[in-house]
Coordinates of C-alpha atoms (C1' of nucleotides) in Angstrom, one line a residue:
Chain A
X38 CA -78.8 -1.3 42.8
X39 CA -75.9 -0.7 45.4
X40 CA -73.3 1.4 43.0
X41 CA -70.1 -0.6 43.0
X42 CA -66.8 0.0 40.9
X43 CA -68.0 -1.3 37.7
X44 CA -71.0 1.0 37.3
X45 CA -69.5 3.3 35.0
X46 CA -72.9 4.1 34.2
X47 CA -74.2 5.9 37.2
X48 CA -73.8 9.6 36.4
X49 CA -75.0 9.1 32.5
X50 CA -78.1 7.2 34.4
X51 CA -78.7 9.7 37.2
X52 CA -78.8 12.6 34.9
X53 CA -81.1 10.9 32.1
X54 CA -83.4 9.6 35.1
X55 CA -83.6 13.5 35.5
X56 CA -85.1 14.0 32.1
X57 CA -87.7 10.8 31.8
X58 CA -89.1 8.0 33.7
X59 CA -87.2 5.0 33.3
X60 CA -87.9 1.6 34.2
X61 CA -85.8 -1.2 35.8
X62 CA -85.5 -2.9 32.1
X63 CA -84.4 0.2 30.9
X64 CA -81.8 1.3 33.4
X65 CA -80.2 -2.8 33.2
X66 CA -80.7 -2.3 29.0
X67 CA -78.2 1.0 29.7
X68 CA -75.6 -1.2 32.0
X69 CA -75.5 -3.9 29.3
X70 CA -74.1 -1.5 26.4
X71 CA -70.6 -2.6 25.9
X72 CA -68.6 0.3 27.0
X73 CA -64.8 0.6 26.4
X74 CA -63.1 2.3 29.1
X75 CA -59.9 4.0 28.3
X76 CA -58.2 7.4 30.4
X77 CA -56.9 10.0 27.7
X78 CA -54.7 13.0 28.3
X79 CA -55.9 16.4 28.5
X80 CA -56.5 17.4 25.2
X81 CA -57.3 14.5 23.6
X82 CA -59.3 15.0 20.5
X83 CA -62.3 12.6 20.7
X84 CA -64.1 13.6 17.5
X85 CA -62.7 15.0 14.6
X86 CA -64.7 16.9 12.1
X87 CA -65.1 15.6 9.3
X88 CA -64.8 12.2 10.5
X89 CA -67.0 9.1 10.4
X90 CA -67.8 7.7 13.3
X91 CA -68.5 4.3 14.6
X92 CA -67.9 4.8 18.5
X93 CA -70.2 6.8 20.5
X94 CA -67.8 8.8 23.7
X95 CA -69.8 9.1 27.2
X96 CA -67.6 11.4 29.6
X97 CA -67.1 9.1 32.4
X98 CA -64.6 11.8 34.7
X99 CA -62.9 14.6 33.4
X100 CA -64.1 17.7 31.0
X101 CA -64.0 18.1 27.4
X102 CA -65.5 20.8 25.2
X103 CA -66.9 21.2 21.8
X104 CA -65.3 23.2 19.3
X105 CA -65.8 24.8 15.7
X106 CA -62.6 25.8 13.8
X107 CA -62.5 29.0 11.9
X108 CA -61.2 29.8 8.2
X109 CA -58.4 32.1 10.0
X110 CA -57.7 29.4 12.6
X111 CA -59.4 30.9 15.3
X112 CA -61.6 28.3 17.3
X113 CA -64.7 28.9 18.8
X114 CA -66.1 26.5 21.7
X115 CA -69.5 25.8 21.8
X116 CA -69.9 24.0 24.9
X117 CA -68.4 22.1 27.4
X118 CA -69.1 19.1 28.7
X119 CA -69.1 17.2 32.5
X120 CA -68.9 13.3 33.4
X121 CA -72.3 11.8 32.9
X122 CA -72.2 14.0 29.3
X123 CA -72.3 11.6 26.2
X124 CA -70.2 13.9 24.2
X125 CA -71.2 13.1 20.3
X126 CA -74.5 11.7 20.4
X127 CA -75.3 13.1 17.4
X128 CA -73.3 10.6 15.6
X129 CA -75.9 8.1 16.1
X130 CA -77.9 9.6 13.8
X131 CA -76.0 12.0 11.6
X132 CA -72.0 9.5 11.3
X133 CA -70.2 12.3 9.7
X134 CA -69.2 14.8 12.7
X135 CA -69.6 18.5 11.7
X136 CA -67.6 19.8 14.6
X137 CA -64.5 18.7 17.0
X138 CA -64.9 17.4 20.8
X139 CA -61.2 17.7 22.9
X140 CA -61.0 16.8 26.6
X141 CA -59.4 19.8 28.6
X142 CA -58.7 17.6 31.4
X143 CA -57.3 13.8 31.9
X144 CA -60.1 12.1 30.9
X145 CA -62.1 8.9 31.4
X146 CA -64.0 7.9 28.4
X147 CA -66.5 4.9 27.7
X148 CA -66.4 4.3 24.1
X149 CA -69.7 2.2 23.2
X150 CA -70.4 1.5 19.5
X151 CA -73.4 3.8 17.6
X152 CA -75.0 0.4 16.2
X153 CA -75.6 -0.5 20.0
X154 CA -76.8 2.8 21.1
X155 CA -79.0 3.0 17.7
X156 CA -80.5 -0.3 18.4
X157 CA -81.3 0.8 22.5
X158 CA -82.7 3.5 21.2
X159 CA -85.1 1.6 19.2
X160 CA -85.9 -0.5 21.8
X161 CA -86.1 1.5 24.7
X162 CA -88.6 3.8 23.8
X163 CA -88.4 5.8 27.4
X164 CA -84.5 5.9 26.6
X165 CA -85.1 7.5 23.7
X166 CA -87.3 9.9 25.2
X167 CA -84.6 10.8 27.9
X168 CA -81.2 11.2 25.2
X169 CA -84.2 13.1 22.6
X170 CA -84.7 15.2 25.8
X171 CA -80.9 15.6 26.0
X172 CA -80.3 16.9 22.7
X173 CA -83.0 19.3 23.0
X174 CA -81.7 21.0 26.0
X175 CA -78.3 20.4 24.5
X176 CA -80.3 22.9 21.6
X177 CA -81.7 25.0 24.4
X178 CA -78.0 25.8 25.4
X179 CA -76.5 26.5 22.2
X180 CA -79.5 29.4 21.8
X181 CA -78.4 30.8 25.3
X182 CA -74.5 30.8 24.1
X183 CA -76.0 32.6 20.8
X184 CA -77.5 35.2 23.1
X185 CA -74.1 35.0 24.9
X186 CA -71.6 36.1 22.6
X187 CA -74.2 37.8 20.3
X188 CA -75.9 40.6 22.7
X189 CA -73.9 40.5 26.1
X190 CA -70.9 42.8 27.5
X191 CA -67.6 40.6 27.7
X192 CA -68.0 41.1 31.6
X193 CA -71.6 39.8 31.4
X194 CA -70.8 36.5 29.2
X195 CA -68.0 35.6 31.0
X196 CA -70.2 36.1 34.2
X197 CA -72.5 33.7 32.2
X198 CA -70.2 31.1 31.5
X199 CA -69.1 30.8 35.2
X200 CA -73.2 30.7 36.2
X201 CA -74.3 28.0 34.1
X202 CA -71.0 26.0 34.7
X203 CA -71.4 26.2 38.7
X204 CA -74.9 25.0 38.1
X205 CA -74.3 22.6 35.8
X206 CA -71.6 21.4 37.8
X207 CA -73.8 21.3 40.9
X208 CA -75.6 18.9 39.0
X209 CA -79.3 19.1 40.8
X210 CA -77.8 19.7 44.0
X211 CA -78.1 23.1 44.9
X212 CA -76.5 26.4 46.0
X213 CA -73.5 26.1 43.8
X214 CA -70.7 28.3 46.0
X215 CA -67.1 27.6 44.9
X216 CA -66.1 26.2 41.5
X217 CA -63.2 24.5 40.4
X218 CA -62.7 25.8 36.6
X219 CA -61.1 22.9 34.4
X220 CA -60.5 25.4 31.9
X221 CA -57.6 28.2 31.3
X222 CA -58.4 31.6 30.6
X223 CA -57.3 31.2 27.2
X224 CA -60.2 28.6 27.0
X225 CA -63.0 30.9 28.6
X226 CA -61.5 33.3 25.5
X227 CA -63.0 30.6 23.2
X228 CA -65.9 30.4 24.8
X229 CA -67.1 33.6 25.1
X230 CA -65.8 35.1 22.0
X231 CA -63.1 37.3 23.2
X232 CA -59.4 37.7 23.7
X233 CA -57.8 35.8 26.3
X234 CA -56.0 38.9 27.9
X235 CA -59.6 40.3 28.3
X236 CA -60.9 37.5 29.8
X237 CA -58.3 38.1 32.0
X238 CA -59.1 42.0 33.3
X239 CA -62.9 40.9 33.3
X240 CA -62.5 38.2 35.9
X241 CA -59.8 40.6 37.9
X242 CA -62.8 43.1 37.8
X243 CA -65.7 40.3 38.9
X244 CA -63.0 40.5 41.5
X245 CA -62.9 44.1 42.1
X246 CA -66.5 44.1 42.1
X247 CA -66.5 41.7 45.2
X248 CA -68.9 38.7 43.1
X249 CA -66.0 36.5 43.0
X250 CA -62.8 36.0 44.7
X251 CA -60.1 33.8 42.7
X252 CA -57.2 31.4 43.7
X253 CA -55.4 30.7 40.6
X254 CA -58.1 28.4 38.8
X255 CA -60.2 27.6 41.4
X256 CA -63.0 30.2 41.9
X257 CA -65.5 31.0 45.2
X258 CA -69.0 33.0 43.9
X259 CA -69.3 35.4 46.9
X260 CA -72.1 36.8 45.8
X261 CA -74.4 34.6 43.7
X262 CA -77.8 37.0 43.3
X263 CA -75.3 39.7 42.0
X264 CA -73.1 38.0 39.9
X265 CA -76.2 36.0 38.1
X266 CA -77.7 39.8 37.6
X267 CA -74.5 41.1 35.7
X268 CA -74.5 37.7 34.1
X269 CA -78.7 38.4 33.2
X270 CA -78.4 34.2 33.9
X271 CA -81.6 33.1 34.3
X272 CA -81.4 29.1 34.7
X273 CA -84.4 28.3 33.1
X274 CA -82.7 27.4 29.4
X275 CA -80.9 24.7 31.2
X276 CA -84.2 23.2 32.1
X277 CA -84.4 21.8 35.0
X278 CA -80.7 20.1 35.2
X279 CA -81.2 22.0 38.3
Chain B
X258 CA -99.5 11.3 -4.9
X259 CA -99.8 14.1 -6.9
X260 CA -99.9 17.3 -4.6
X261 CA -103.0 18.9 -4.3
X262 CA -104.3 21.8 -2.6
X263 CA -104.9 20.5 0.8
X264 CA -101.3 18.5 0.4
X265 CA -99.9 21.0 3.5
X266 CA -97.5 18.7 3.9
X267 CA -95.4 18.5 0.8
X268 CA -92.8 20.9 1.7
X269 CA -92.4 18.9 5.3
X270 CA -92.4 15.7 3.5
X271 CA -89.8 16.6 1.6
X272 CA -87.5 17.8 3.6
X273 CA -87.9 14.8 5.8
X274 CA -87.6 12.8 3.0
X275 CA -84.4 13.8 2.6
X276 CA -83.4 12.8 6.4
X277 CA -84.5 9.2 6.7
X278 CA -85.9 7.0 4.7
X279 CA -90.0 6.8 4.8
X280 CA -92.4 4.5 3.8
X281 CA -96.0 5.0 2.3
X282 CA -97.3 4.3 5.9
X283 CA -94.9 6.5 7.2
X284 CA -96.1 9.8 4.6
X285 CA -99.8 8.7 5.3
X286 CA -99.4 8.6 9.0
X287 CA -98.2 12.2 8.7
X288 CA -100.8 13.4 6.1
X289 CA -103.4 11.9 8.8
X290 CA -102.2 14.6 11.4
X291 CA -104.7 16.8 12.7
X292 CA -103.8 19.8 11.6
X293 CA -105.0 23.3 11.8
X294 CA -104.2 26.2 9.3
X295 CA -104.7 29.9 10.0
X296 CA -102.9 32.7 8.0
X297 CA -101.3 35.2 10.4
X298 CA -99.9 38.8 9.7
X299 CA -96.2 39.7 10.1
X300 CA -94.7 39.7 13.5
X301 CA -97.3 37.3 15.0
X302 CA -95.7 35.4 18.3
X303 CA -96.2 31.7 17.5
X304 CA -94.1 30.2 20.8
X305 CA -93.5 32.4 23.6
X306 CA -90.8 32.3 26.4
X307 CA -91.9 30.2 29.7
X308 CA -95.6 29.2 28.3
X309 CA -96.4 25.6 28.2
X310 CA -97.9 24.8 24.4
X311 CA -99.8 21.6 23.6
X312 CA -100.1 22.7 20.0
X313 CA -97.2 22.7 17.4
X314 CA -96.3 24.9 14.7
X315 CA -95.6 24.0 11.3
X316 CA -94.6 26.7 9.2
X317 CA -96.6 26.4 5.6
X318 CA -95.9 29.7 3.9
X319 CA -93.9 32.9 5.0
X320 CA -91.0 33.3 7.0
X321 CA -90.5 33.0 11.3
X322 CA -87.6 33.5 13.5
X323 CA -86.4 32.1 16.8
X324 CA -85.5 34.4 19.0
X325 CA -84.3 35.3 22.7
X326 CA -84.8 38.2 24.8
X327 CA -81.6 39.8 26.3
X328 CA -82.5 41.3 29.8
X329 CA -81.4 45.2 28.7
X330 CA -84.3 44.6 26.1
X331 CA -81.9 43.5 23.2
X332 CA -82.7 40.6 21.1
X333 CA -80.8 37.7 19.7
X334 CA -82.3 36.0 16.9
X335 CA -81.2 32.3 16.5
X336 CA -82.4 31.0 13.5
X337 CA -84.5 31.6 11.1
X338 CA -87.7 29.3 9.4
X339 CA -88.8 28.2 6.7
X340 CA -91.5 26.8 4.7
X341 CA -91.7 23.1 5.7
X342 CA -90.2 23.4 9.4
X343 CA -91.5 22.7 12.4
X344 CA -90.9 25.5 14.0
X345 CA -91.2 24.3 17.7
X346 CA -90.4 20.6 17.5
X347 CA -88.6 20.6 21.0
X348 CA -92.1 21.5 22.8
X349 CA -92.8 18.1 22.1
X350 CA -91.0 16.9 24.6
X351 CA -89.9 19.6 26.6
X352 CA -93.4 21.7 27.0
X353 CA -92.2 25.2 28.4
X354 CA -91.0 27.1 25.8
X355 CA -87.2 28.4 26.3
X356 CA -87.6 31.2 24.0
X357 CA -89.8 33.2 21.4
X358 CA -90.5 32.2 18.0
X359 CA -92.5 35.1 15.7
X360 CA -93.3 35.4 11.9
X361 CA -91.2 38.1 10.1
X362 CA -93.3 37.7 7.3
X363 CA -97.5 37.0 6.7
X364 CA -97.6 33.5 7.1
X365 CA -99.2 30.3 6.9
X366 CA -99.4 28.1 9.8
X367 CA -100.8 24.6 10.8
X368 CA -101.1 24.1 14.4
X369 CA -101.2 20.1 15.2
X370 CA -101.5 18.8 18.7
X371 CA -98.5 17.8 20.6
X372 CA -99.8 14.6 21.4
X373 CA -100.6 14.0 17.8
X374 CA -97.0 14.3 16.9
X375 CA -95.7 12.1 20.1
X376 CA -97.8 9.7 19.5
X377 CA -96.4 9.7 15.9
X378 CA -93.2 9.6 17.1
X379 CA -93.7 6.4 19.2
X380 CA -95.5 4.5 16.3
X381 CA -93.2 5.1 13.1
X382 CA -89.7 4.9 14.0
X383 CA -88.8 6.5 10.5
X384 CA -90.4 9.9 11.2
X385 CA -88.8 9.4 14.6
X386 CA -85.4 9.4 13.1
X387 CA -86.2 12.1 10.1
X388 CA -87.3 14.0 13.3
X389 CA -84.7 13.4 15.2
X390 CA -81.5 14.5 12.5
X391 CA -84.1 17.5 12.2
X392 CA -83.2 18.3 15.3
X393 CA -80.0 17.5 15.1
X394 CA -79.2 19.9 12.4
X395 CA -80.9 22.5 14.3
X396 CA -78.3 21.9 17.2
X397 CA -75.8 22.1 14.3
X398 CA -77.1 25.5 13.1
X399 CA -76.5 27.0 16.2
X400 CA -72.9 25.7 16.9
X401 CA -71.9 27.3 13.5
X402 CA -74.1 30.6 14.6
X403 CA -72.2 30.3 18.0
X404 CA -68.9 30.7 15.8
X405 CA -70.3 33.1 13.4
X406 CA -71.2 35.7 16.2
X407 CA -68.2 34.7 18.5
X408 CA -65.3 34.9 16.2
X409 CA -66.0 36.6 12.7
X410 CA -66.0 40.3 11.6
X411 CA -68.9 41.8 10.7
X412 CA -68.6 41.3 7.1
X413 CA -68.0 37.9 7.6
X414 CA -71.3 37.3 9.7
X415 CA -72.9 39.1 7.7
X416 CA -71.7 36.8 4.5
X417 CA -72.2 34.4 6.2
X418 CA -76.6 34.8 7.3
X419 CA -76.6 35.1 3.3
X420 CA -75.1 32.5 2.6
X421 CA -77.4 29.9 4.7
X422 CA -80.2 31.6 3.7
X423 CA -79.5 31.6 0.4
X424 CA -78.4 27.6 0.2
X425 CA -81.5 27.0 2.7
X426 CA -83.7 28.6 0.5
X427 CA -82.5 27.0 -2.3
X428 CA -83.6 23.2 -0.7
X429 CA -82.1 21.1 -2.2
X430 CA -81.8 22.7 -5.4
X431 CA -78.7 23.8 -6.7
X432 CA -76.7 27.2 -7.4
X433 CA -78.8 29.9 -5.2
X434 CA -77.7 33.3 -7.4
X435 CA -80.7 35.7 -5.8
X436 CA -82.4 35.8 -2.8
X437 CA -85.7 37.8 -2.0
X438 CA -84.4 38.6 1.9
X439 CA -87.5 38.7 4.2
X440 CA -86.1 40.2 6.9
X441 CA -85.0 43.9 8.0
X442 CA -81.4 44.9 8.1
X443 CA -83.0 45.3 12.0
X444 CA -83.3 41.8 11.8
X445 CA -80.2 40.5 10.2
X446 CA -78.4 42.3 13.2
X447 CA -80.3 41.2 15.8
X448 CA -79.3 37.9 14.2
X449 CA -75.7 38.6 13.7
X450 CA -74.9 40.2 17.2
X451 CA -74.3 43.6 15.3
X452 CA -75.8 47.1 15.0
X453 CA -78.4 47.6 12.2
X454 CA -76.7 50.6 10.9
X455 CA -73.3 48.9 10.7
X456 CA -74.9 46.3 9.1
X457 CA -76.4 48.9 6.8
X458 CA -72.5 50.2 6.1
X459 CA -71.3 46.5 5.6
X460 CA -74.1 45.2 3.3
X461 CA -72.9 48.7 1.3
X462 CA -69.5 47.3 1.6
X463 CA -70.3 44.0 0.2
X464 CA -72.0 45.7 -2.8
X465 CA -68.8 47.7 -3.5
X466 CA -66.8 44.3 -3.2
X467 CA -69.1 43.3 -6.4
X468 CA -69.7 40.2 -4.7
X469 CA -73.9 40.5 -4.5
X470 CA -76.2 43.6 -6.0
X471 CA -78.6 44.8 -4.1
X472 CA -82.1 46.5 -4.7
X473 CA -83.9 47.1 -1.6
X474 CA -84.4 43.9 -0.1
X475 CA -83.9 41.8 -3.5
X476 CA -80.1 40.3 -3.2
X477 CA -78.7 39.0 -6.3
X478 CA -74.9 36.9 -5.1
X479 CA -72.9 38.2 -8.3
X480 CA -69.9 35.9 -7.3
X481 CA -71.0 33.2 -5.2
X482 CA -67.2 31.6 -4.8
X483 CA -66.1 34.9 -3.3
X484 CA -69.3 35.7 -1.0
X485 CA -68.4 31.8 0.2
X486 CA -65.1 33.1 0.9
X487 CA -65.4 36.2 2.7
X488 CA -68.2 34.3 5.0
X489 CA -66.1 31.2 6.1
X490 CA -69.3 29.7 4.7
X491 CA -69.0 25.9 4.4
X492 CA -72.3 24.1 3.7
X493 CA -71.4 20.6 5.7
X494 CA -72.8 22.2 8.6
X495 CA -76.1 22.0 7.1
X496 CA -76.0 18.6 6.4
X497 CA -76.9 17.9 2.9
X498 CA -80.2 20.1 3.1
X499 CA -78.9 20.7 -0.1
Chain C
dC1499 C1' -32.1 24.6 37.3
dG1500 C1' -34.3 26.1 33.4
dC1501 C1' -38.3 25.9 30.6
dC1502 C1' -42.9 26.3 29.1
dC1503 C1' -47.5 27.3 29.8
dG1504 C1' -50.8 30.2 31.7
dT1505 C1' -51.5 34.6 33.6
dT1506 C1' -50.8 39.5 34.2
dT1507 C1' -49.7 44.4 32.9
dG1508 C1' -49.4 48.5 29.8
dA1509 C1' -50.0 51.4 25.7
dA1510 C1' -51.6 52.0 21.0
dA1511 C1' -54.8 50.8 17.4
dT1512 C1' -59.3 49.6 15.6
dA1513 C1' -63.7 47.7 14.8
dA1514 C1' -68.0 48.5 16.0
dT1515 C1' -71.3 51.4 18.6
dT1516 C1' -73.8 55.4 19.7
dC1517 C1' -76.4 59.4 18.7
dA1518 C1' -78.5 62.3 15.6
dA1519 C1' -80.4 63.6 11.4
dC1520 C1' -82.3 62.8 7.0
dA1521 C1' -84.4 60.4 2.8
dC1522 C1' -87.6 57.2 1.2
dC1523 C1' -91.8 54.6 0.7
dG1524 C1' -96.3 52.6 1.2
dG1525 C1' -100.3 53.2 3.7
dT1526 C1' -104.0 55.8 6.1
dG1527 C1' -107.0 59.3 6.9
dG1528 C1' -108.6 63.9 6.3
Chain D
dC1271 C1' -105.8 64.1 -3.7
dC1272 C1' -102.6 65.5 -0.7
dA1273 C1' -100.6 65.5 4.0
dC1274 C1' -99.0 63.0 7.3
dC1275 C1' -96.9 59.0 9.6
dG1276 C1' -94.2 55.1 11.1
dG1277 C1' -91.1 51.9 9.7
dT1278 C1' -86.9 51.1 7.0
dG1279 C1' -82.7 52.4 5.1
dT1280 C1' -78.8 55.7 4.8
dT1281 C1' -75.1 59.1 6.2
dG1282 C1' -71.7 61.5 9.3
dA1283 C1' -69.0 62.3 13.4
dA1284 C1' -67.6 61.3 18.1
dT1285 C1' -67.1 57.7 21.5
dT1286 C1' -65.9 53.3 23.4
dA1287 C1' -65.3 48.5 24.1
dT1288 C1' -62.3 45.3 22.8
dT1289 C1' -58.2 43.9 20.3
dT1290 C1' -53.5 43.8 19.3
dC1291 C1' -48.8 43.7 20.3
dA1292 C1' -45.2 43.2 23.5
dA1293 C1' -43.2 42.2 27.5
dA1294 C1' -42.8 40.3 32.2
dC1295 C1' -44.2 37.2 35.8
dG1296 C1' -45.0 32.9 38.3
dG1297 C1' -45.2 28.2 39.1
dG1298 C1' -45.2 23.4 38.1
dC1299 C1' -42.5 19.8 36.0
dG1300 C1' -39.0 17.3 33.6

DNA sequence: CGCCCGTTTGAAATAATTCAACACCGGTGG
DNA sequence: CCACCGGTGTTGAATTATTTCAAACGGGCG
C-alpha cells in the first residue's frame, strides 16, 4: 500500500478514510476509477453554471473555489477547496451545475467520468457513506459561511476565513501556525462579503492587534486562542476534519 | 393509494417523487417507517447544537427553521422548513448536531429512528438517491443564501427570502401570487443578516414599489416579474422543486 | 524597462445600525 | 368586563461600519 507516483488517489482516500470505514475492496474500487490527469492555469474554470456535466473534477494539487455570480456582476465565493477535495460532486446526482468552480492556483485536476463514480457509489456502499458524509459537512460549512457574512464584523469573518482555512489546511494534523494563503485579497473580498480595500485595513489591523503577522501572502497566526476568539471559530462545524 | 388520514407521508413522498424515480416497494418501504407523531407549540427546539440524536424529524404540518447561534448571542437563520422535509437528514450520518433547528410555527412532527432511515437507505437505492439530491439542494440553498447575505442590498435579500418562499411553498405548483408568511420580520432578519426594523423600513419600501401588498403578515406579490427582478431571484437554484 | 496585477492609503459618501419611543393586538387574569 | 402585558410592528434621529472613488506603490514577469 507503499504510495508511489501514480497514486493520485491518496489525499481523496486519506481524507474519506477520515469520514467512514473503508475496506481494502473499497480503497482498490477508488484506485481503479479512470482518472484523467491534466495541470490547468490558475483560474481555470472547471464547472460552468449552467452546464451539463459528464466529468466529475477531484483537486489533485492546487486550490480552487466555488463561486455564485450576481445579477450586478458581483461574485460571491462560497467555498474554497484543497487537494484531496472532489470539487463538483454534486454533479453525480444533480448533471446540471447551479454554480461555477475556478482554480485560483495552477492546478492539478483528475477528471473521472460521473457514470463511474455513480456506479462506485452504488457498489460501494461504505464509499457512499464516506462522499454522503462529505456533502453533508460540505452542508455544515456553507451554514457556518451563512453565519459568516450574515452576523459577524468584517474583522471577525475575515478572522474566520483564515481559522477554518489553517485548519482545514492542516488537514488532521494539528496546531496549524503559519499559512500560505493561495488567495488575493481581492478573493478574501468575495468570500467574506466585503470590499477588497477593507479586506485590506482588517488584516493590517489583525496585524496591529498582534494575532497575525503578514509577509505579502504568506501569513504566521501568532496568536491562535485570540485570533479564533475575534473570529468566534469554534471548529466543530467542520466536524472532525480535524 | 388514495391518501388517507394516517398517509403522513404524502407530502415527503411527493417531494421525493419528484427527485428520483421510486418504485411501489420503494413508497411502501417508506410508509413502513416507524414513525412517531406529536404536535408541538411554536418555538419548540427539535435539533439542538452539539447533542447526538438517534431520532429524526420529519416535518408534517407547520413551519421550522435552521438556525446557528452567533457567539455575541445573535442568530443566523439558514433555512427555513417545510411540510414534507426532513428537517435533520444529515444526523443520519453525521450524529452530533452542528446547529439548532426550532418550529416557528405549531407544528406537526414524526420522529423516526435513525437507524430506521439508514437502514432504508442501504436497502432501496432509489430513496437513497431522492435522499441524496435532497441534500444536495439543501447544500444548494445555502450557496445562493451565502450570496444573498454576502453581496445584495437589503431590499434585494429581502426579495429575495420572498421569493423562495413563495416558489417553495408553491411545490411544484405554478404562479405563487400570495403567501401567508409564518415568520416575524425578527425572523426574516435574523435570516437575511439585517436588522428587524430596517427590515420593517424595506418591506415598507417594497409596498411603495407596488410590487407585493401587505396586510400584517398576509403578502400578496402584485408583480411577480418585478419582485423577481429586484431579488436577483432565479429559481435553478432550487432545482425544479417547482 | 515598462507594464500589470495586487496591495496600500486617504477622504467623502452611504447603507444599515442603534437606541428609544410608541401603537397595536390577542391573550390572561383580576 | 376591563386592565394589563408581552410580543410584534412602526417611526424618528443620531451614529457607525463599510463602501466608494481615486490615486499611488511595489514587485514580478514578459
Amino acid at each position: 500500500m507503499a504510495t508511489n507516483d501514480d497514486d493520485i488517489f491518496g489525499a481523496a482516500i486519506a481524507k474519506l478514510e477520515r469520514l467512514a470505514k473503508l475496506d481494502d475492496q473499497d480503497r482498490a474500487a477508488i484506485r481503479a476509477l479512470p482518472c484523467d490527469v491534466r495541470s490547468v492555469p490558475a483560474n481555470s474554470v472547471l464547472v460552468r453554471n449552467g452546464e451539463e456535466t459528464t466529468q466529475c473534477a477531484l483537486l489533485l494539487g492546487g486550490f480552487a473555489c466555488r463561486q455564485r455570480a450576481a445579477g450586478d456582476g458581483g461574485r460571491q465565493i462560497v467555498s474554497f477547496h484543497l487537494p484531496g477535495d472532489i470539487v463538483d460532486l454534486q454533479t453525480v446526482m444533480l448533471p446540471r451545475a447551479d454554480h461555477d468552480v475556478q482554480t485560483i492556483t495552477p492546478a492539478k485536476i483528475g477528471w473521472m467520468p460521473t457514470t463511474a463514480l455513480r456506479a462506485l457509489i452504488r457498489e460501494r456502499p461504505n464509499v457512499a457513506d464516506a462522499l454522503w458524509c462529505d456533502t453533508l459537512i460540505d452542508g455544515s460549512i456553507y451554514r457556518e459561511w451563512v453565519l459568516n457574512v450574515g452576523r459577524r464584523s468584517a474583522r471577525a469573518r475575515i478572522a474566520h476565513m483564515l481559522c477554518e482555512f489553517a485548519v482545514r489546511a492542516a488537514a488532521g494534523r494539528s496546531a496549524p501556525d503559519r499559512i500560505q494563503l493561495p488567495m488575493t485579497q481581492n478573493d478574501i473580498a468575495d468570500a467574506t462579503g466585503l470590499t477588497p480595500v477593507h479586506v485590506n485595513r482588517m488584516l493590517q489591523e489583525l496585524d496591529r492587534m498582534d494575532v497575525i503577522v503578514r509577509d505579502k501572502r504568506d501569513i504566521r497566526i501568532t496568536d491562535w486562542p485570540a485570533l479564533q476568539r475575534i473570529a468566534d471559530f469554534d471548529a466543530r462545524y467542520l466536524h472532525a476534519v480535524a
